[in-house]
Short mmCIF file of C-alpha atoms in Angstrom, two decimals:
data_model
loop_
_atom_site.label_atom_id
_atom_site.label_comp_id
_atom_site.label_asym_id
_atom_site.label_seq_id
_atom_site.Cartn_x
_atom_site.Cartn_y
_atom_site.Cartn_z
CA MET A 25 0.00 0.00 0.00
CA LYS A 26 2.84 2.41 0.83
CA LEU A 27 4.49 1.73 -2.51
CA GLN A 28 1.23 2.31 -4.34
CA LEU A 29 0.67 5.58 -2.53
CA TYR A 30 4.25 6.66 -3.26
CA VAL A 31 3.92 5.98 -6.99
CA LEU A 32 0.48 7.60 -7.13
CA LYS A 33 1.68 10.65 -5.19
CA THR A 34 4.72 11.05 -7.45
CA VAL A 35 2.68 10.82 -10.67
CA ALA A 36 -0.17 13.00 -9.38
CA THR A 37 2.25 15.68 -8.16
CA ARG A 38 4.06 15.83 -11.50
CA ILE A 39 0.80 15.95 -13.47
CA LEU A 40 -0.55 18.72 -11.24
CA GLY A 41 2.68 20.68 -11.57
CA ALA A 42 2.69 20.32 -15.37
CA ALA A 43 -0.97 21.37 -15.57
CA LEU A 44 -0.38 24.46 -13.42
CA ILE A 45 2.66 25.51 -15.44
CA LEU A 46 0.92 25.03 -18.80
CA MET A 47 -2.25 26.78 -17.64
CA SER A 48 -0.19 29.65 -16.27
CA VAL A 49 1.63 30.10 -19.57
CA LEU A 50 -1.62 30.05 -21.57
CA GLN A 51 -3.32 32.35 -19.06
CA ILE A 52 -0.48 34.87 -19.25
CA LEU A 53 -0.50 34.84 -23.05
CA ASP A 54 -4.27 35.30 -23.03
CA LEU A 55 -4.15 38.14 -20.51
CA LEU A 56 -1.46 39.95 -22.49
CA ASP A 57 -4.09 40.50 -25.19
CA VAL A 58 -6.99 41.62 -22.99
CA THR A 59 -5.60 43.18 -19.80
CA SER A 60 -5.18 46.66 -21.31
CA ASP A 61 -8.76 46.55 -22.64
CA ILE A 62 -10.11 45.46 -19.25
CA LEU A 63 -8.24 48.23 -17.44
CA ASP A 64 -9.30 50.84 -20.03
CA ARG A 65 -12.92 49.93 -19.27
CA GLY A 66 -12.36 50.79 -15.62
CA LEU A 67 -12.85 47.22 -14.41
CA GLY A 68 -9.54 47.11 -12.55
CA MET A 69 -7.76 44.00 -11.33
CA ALA A 70 -11.09 42.54 -10.23
CA GLY A 71 -12.10 42.46 -13.89
CA VAL A 72 -8.82 40.78 -14.82
CA GLY A 73 -9.41 38.16 -12.14
CA TYR A 74 -13.00 37.63 -13.26
CA TYR A 75 -11.90 37.12 -16.87
CA ALA A 76 -9.15 34.74 -15.84
CA ALA A 77 -11.53 32.69 -13.66
CA LEU A 78 -14.04 32.26 -16.48
CA ARG A 79 -11.28 31.13 -18.83
CA LEU A 80 -9.98 28.40 -16.49
CA PRO A 81 -12.30 25.56 -17.65
CA ARG A 82 -11.30 25.95 -21.30
CA LEU A 83 -7.63 26.27 -20.40
CA PHE A 84 -7.69 23.07 -18.36
CA GLU A 85 -9.46 21.29 -21.20
CA GLN A 86 -6.64 22.33 -23.53
CA VAL A 87 -3.73 21.36 -21.27
CA ALA A 88 -5.07 18.18 -19.63
CA PRO A 89 -3.67 15.66 -22.17
CA ILE A 90 -0.22 17.23 -22.48
CA ALA A 91 -0.07 17.66 -18.68
CA VAL A 92 -0.63 13.92 -18.20
CA LEU A 93 2.05 13.17 -20.80
CA ALA A 94 4.60 15.55 -19.29
CA GLY A 95 3.73 14.58 -15.72
CA GLY A 96 3.94 10.88 -16.52
CA LEU A 97 7.32 11.24 -18.25
CA PHE A 98 8.80 13.22 -15.37
CA ALA A 99 7.35 10.95 -12.70
CA PHE A 100 8.37 7.64 -14.26
CA SER A 101 11.84 8.93 -15.13
CA GLN A 102 12.29 10.08 -11.52
CA LEU A 103 11.21 6.69 -10.19
CA ALA A 104 13.59 4.97 -12.60
CA ARG A 105 16.53 7.22 -11.69
CA GLU A 106 15.90 6.67 -7.96
CA SER A 107 16.00 2.91 -8.61
CA ALA A 108 12.52 2.75 -7.07
CA ILE A 109 11.31 0.78 -10.07
CA VAL A 110 14.17 -1.70 -9.69
CA ALA A 111 13.40 -2.12 -6.00
CA MET A 112 9.70 -2.69 -6.65
CA ARG A 113 10.34 -5.21 -9.41
CA ALA A 114 12.90 -7.02 -7.24
CA SER A 115 10.21 -7.39 -4.58
CA GLY A 116 7.94 -9.13 -7.11
CA ILE A 117 5.87 -6.17 -8.35
CA SER A 118 5.41 -6.30 -12.12
CA GLY A 119 5.68 -3.33 -14.45
CA TYR A 120 1.97 -3.64 -15.22
CA ARG A 121 1.11 -3.17 -11.58
CA ILE A 122 3.44 -0.18 -11.29
CA VAL A 123 1.64 1.54 -14.16
CA GLY A 124 -1.68 0.50 -12.63
CA MET A 125 -0.69 2.37 -9.47
CA ALA A 126 -0.56 5.59 -11.51
CA VAL A 127 -3.88 5.07 -13.33
CA PRO A 128 -6.03 6.75 -10.61
CA ALA A 129 -4.17 10.03 -11.27
CA ALA A 130 -5.03 9.82 -14.98
CA VAL A 131 -8.62 8.89 -14.16
CA ALA A 132 -8.92 11.98 -11.94
CA VAL A 133 -7.72 14.14 -14.84
CA MET A 134 -10.17 12.37 -17.17
CA LEU A 135 -13.09 13.13 -14.87
CA LEU A 136 -12.06 16.75 -14.37
CA ASP A 137 -11.55 17.13 -18.12
CA ALA A 138 -15.05 15.79 -18.78
CA LEU A 139 -16.48 18.10 -16.10
CA CYS A 140 -14.81 21.15 -17.66
CA GLY A 141 -15.73 20.26 -21.23
CA GLN A 142 -19.34 19.20 -20.66
CA VAL A 143 -20.48 21.27 -17.66
CA LEU A 144 -18.25 24.16 -16.56
CA ALA A 145 -16.99 25.59 -19.87
CA PRO A 146 -20.42 25.60 -21.61
CA ARG A 147 -21.69 27.72 -18.72
CA ALA A 148 -18.64 29.95 -18.40
CA ASP A 149 -18.33 30.81 -22.10
CA PRO A 150 -21.73 32.55 -22.52
CA THR A 151 -21.23 34.37 -19.21
CA LEU A 152 -17.82 35.64 -20.35
CA ALA A 153 -19.13 36.65 -23.79
CA ASP A 154 -22.08 38.54 -22.26
CA TRP A 155 -19.84 40.28 -19.69
CA TRP A 156 -17.38 41.27 -22.40
CA ARG A 157 -20.13 42.60 -24.65
CA ASN A 158 -21.84 44.58 -21.87
CA THR A 159 -18.59 46.20 -20.68
CA THR A 160 -17.54 47.28 -24.16
CA PRO A 161 -17.75 51.10 -24.50
CA VAL A 162 -20.87 52.19 -26.37
CA ALA A 163 -18.83 53.88 -29.10
CA GLU A 164 -16.97 50.63 -29.81
CA ARG A 165 -19.93 48.27 -29.79
CA LYS A 166 -20.81 46.55 -33.02
CA GLU A 167 -24.13 45.09 -33.92
CA PRO A 168 -23.84 41.31 -34.01
CA ALA A 169 -24.36 39.69 -37.38
CA PRO A 170 -27.62 37.75 -37.80
CA ARG A 171 -27.32 33.99 -37.38
CA THR A 172 -28.88 31.47 -39.72
CA PHE A 173 -29.57 27.95 -38.49
CA ARG A 174 -31.91 24.98 -38.75
CA ALA A 175 -34.46 24.09 -36.09
CA GLY A 176 -35.91 20.78 -37.19
CA ALA A 177 -37.37 21.29 -40.67
CA ASP A 178 -37.46 25.10 -40.22
CA LEU A 179 -34.83 27.49 -41.51
CA VAL A 180 -34.39 30.32 -39.01
CA ILE A 181 -32.70 33.72 -39.05
CA GLY A 182 -32.16 35.44 -35.70
CA ALA A 183 -30.75 38.92 -35.24
CA ASN A 184 -29.54 38.45 -31.65
CA ALA A 185 -30.06 36.37 -28.52
CA SER A 186 -29.88 36.94 -24.78
CA ALA A 187 -27.01 35.54 -22.71
CA ASP A 188 -29.24 32.86 -21.17
CA GLY A 189 -30.52 31.77 -24.61
CA ARG A 190 -34.17 32.26 -23.62
CA THR A 191 -34.84 35.20 -25.94
CA ILE A 192 -34.18 35.60 -29.65
CA THR A 193 -34.83 38.93 -31.36
CA GLY A 194 -35.57 39.60 -35.02
CA VAL A 195 -36.78 36.08 -35.79
CA THR A 196 -37.66 34.96 -39.31
CA ILE A 197 -38.79 31.36 -39.84
CA PHE A 198 -39.05 29.72 -43.27
CA ARG A 199 -41.11 26.53 -43.53
CA ARG A 200 -40.96 24.18 -46.50
CA ASP A 201 -42.95 21.19 -47.64
CA SER A 202 -41.56 17.69 -48.22
CA LYS A 203 -40.32 18.76 -51.66
CA GLY A 204 -38.38 21.71 -50.24
CA ILE A 205 -40.79 24.35 -51.59
CA LEU A 206 -41.37 27.39 -49.37
CA VAL A 207 -44.90 27.31 -47.98
CA GLU A 208 -44.77 29.73 -45.04
CA LYS A 209 -42.72 32.59 -43.63
CA VAL A 210 -43.14 33.78 -40.05
CA GLU A 211 -41.60 37.06 -38.84
CA ALA A 212 -41.59 38.01 -35.17
CA PRO A 213 -39.68 40.72 -33.29
CA VAL A 214 -39.13 38.39 -30.30
CA ALA A 215 -39.21 34.67 -29.51
CA ARG A 216 -39.23 33.72 -25.80
CA TYR A 217 -38.73 30.43 -23.98
CA ASP A 218 -40.82 30.05 -20.81
CA GLY A 219 -39.20 26.87 -19.60
CA LYS A 220 -41.49 24.55 -21.56
CA ALA A 221 -42.05 25.99 -25.04
CA TRP A 222 -41.20 28.88 -27.33
CA THR A 223 -43.64 31.73 -27.97
CA LEU A 224 -43.46 34.13 -30.91
CA GLU A 225 -44.65 37.62 -29.99
CA GLN A 226 -46.62 39.65 -32.56
CA PRO A 227 -45.84 37.27 -35.42
CA LYS A 228 -46.65 38.07 -39.02
CA THR A 229 -47.33 34.91 -41.01
CA THR A 230 -47.24 34.79 -44.79
CA ARG A 231 -48.49 31.60 -46.44
CA PHE A 232 -47.65 30.75 -50.04
CA ALA A 233 -49.76 28.68 -52.42
CA GLY A 234 -48.40 28.75 -55.95
CA ASP A 235 -48.31 32.38 -57.07
CA LEU A 236 -50.62 33.49 -54.26
CA SER A 237 -49.68 34.65 -50.78
CA GLN A 238 -51.81 35.40 -47.73
CA ALA A 239 -50.63 37.35 -44.71
CA SER A 240 -52.00 37.28 -41.18
CA THR A 241 -50.97 38.61 -37.76
CA ALA A 242 -51.52 37.59 -34.14
CA ALA A 243 -50.66 38.81 -30.67
CA ALA A 244 -48.67 35.64 -29.95
CA THR A 245 -48.34 32.08 -31.17
CA SER A 246 -46.46 28.99 -30.10
CA TRP A 247 -43.38 27.80 -31.96
CA PRO A 248 -43.18 24.00 -31.94
CA THR A 249 -39.47 23.20 -32.02
CA ALA A 250 -36.93 21.05 -30.21
CA LEU A 251 -34.67 24.11 -29.84
CA ARG A 252 -33.46 24.75 -26.26
CA PRO A 253 -31.77 27.75 -24.61
CA GLN A 254 -28.46 25.84 -24.47
CA ASP A 255 -28.67 25.39 -28.23
CA VAL A 256 -29.29 29.11 -28.72
CA GLN A 257 -26.25 29.94 -26.59
CA GLY A 258 -24.10 27.73 -28.79
CA LEU A 259 -25.57 29.02 -32.05
CA PHE A 260 -25.06 32.67 -31.12
CA GLY A 261 -21.76 32.11 -29.30
CA ASP A 262 -18.30 32.67 -30.70
CA ASP A 263 -17.04 29.33 -32.05
CA SER A 264 -18.23 27.40 -29.01
CA MET A 265 -17.91 23.64 -29.28
CA PRO A 266 -21.11 21.61 -28.79
CA THR A 267 -21.44 19.42 -25.73
CA ALA A 268 -22.67 15.84 -25.91
CA ALA A 269 -26.19 16.99 -25.01
CA SER A 270 -26.32 19.82 -27.57
CA ALA A 271 -24.80 17.62 -30.30
CA ARG A 272 -27.41 14.95 -29.60
CA ARG A 273 -30.22 17.52 -29.76
CA ALA A 274 -28.86 18.87 -33.04
CA LEU A 275 -28.95 15.36 -34.50
CA GLU A 276 -32.52 14.99 -33.22
CA ASN A 277 -33.80 18.09 -35.10
CA GLY A 278 -32.68 20.62 -32.53
CA GLY A 279 -30.80 23.81 -33.44
CA SER A 280 -27.90 23.35 -35.85
CA ASP A 281 -25.91 25.51 -38.23
CA ARG A 282 -23.38 22.94 -39.40
CA PRO A 283 -23.48 19.60 -41.24
CA GLU A 284 -24.78 16.52 -39.46
CA SER A 285 -21.29 14.98 -39.59
CA PHE A 286 -19.97 17.83 -37.42
CA TYR A 287 -22.40 17.08 -34.60
CA ALA A 288 -22.02 13.31 -34.94
CA THR A 289 -18.25 13.69 -34.61
CA HIS A 290 -18.50 15.90 -31.53
CA LEU A 291 -21.00 13.55 -29.94
CA GLN A 292 -18.40 10.79 -30.22
CA ALA A 293 -15.61 13.15 -29.15
CA ALA A 294 -17.45 14.05 -25.95
CA PHE A 295 -16.99 10.44 -24.81
CA ALA A 296 -13.54 9.90 -26.34
CA SER A 297 -11.79 13.12 -25.27
CA PRO A 298 -11.32 12.17 -21.60
CA PHE A 299 -9.63 8.91 -22.67
CA VAL A 300 -6.92 10.94 -24.40
CA SER A 301 -5.38 11.46 -20.94
CA LEU A 302 -5.25 7.70 -20.38
CA VAL A 303 -3.50 7.21 -23.74
CA MET A 304 -0.97 9.88 -22.72
CA LEU A 305 -0.22 7.97 -19.52
CA LEU A 306 0.34 4.78 -21.54
CA LEU A 307 2.70 6.65 -23.88
CA SER A 308 4.77 7.78 -20.90
CA ALA A 309 4.76 4.37 -19.17
CA PRO A 310 7.72 2.77 -21.06
CA VAL A 311 10.03 5.32 -19.42
CA ALA A 312 9.45 3.52 -16.11
CA LEU A 313 11.32 0.48 -17.47
CA ALA A 314 14.18 2.43 -19.03
CA ASN A 315 17.83 1.98 -18.13
CA PHE A 316 19.10 5.54 -17.73
CA ARG A 317 22.71 4.42 -17.26
CA SER A 318 22.83 3.08 -20.79
CA GLY A 319 21.16 6.08 -22.40
CA GLN A 320 17.92 4.19 -23.02
CA GLY A 321 16.06 6.57 -20.73
CA ALA A 322 16.79 9.63 -22.88
CA VAL A 323 15.65 7.75 -25.98
CA LEU A 324 12.37 6.67 -24.38
CA LEU A 325 11.78 10.15 -22.93
CA THR A 326 12.21 11.74 -26.35
CA GLY A 327 10.18 9.02 -28.03
CA GLY A 328 7.35 9.33 -25.52
CA LEU A 329 7.18 13.10 -25.94
CA ALA A 330 7.29 12.82 -29.74
CA ALA A 331 4.61 10.10 -29.74
CA GLY A 332 2.34 12.23 -27.55
CA LEU A 333 2.66 15.24 -29.84
CA MET A 334 2.12 13.07 -32.93
CA PHE A 335 -0.96 11.62 -31.27
CA LEU A 336 -2.44 15.09 -30.70
CA VAL A 337 -1.75 16.07 -34.32
CA ALA A 338 -3.20 12.83 -35.73
CA ASN A 339 -6.23 13.05 -33.45
CA GLY A 340 -6.90 16.62 -34.55
CA MET A 341 -6.55 15.78 -38.25
CA LEU A 342 -8.86 12.77 -38.02
CA THR A 343 -11.42 14.79 -36.07
CA ALA A 344 -11.39 17.47 -38.77
CA LEU A 345 -11.99 14.78 -41.41
CA GLY A 346 -14.92 13.48 -39.37
CA GLU A 347 -16.41 16.97 -39.03
CA SER A 348 -16.29 17.48 -42.80
CA GLY A 349 -17.93 14.11 -43.46
CA ALA A 350 -14.87 12.65 -45.21
CA LEU A 351 -14.52 9.98 -42.51
CA SER A 352 -16.92 8.07 -40.30
CA PRO A 353 -17.39 9.97 -36.99
CA PHE A 354 -16.63 6.82 -35.00
CA LEU A 355 -13.35 6.20 -36.82
CA ALA A 356 -12.43 9.87 -36.79
CA VAL A 357 -12.68 10.07 -33.01
CA TRP A 358 -11.59 6.63 -31.80
CA ALA A 359 -8.94 5.62 -34.37
CA ALA A 360 -6.05 7.71 -33.02
CA PRO A 361 -6.56 6.74 -29.33
CA ALA A 362 -6.85 3.06 -30.30
CA ILE A 363 -3.77 3.07 -32.55
CA PHE A 364 -1.46 5.05 -30.26
CA GLY A 365 -2.75 3.25 -27.17
CA ALA A 366 -1.98 -0.08 -28.82
CA LEU A 367 1.51 1.11 -29.83
CA ALA A 368 2.19 2.26 -26.26
CA VAL A 369 1.07 -1.08 -24.84
CA ARG A 370 3.16 -2.95 -27.43
CA THR A 371 6.27 -0.96 -26.49
CA PHE A 372 5.68 -1.53 -22.79
CA LEU A 373 5.20 -5.28 -23.33
CA ALA A 374 8.45 -5.47 -25.29
CA LEU A 375 10.36 -3.76 -22.47
CA GLU A 376 8.65 -5.79 -19.77
CA GLY A 377 9.10 -9.04 -21.70
#
């Protein structure tokens, strides 16, 4: 038990240190671009701290895999240099068990990564965007461009949306028949979500039948759609990535402004992304069995770092192919983790053998 705790503590400490260093570097680079703007708006250091706090979930999501890789390489190389690995193996502990002792640290990062990507960041991003927009000087504010998206079979144009996604202004809805012919256009200054359904206020409806059109107005009417406030936040946000829930809703006729392959890929990625940290731990594991006196340790350290970076590049390229529809979403998301994970295990088996 003491050995297990020692290995786990060593790996967890190195991963935490790598994550803090990487997040600090990214945070500093980010703040270099915005600190002067925040101070010019009279928000002071409290505004800088508020901005930095809202950026933390996305920053952790970005650094989590590389932090596990770097932390694992440093930790296992330290254990090997201290001859702790030799001592543990001499006492009958296999290399597999040694790596297994470090797995809880990677699992903790996986869970925190999933929490940031699926829960914290989707809530922090709209809050940050709304705060930034509201604190922009009036003279520098720009009218947001209208957004066009699909909501089920409807084509929708919205001028703007509230930060909570419950209100859309300047709504125009185009409805088509099964042949794709326009049959109805609905224009409303505001669409509101009351927690159960959407309501169009003061809508003007124009129905088309051949060359004829008939217009009518009403005080309010319901808008039957699977669109949800979270979908609106994503559609009107700045390049926000869909969560598993929003991607699933988009595939089930919710709000979407991109091809179906994009949402199918991100639905798979929501489940696969946390496992990237586990693959990174496996890529760093061969260093634990290295002989640093013969120079093998330096080779495995360099190889592990190079393999981790290649894995991130390959994973990103395959994901992009899946988003464009050139590759099956399942293969695009799971191929790189499976291939590099298998290569890492193969290398470890060869060294352990």
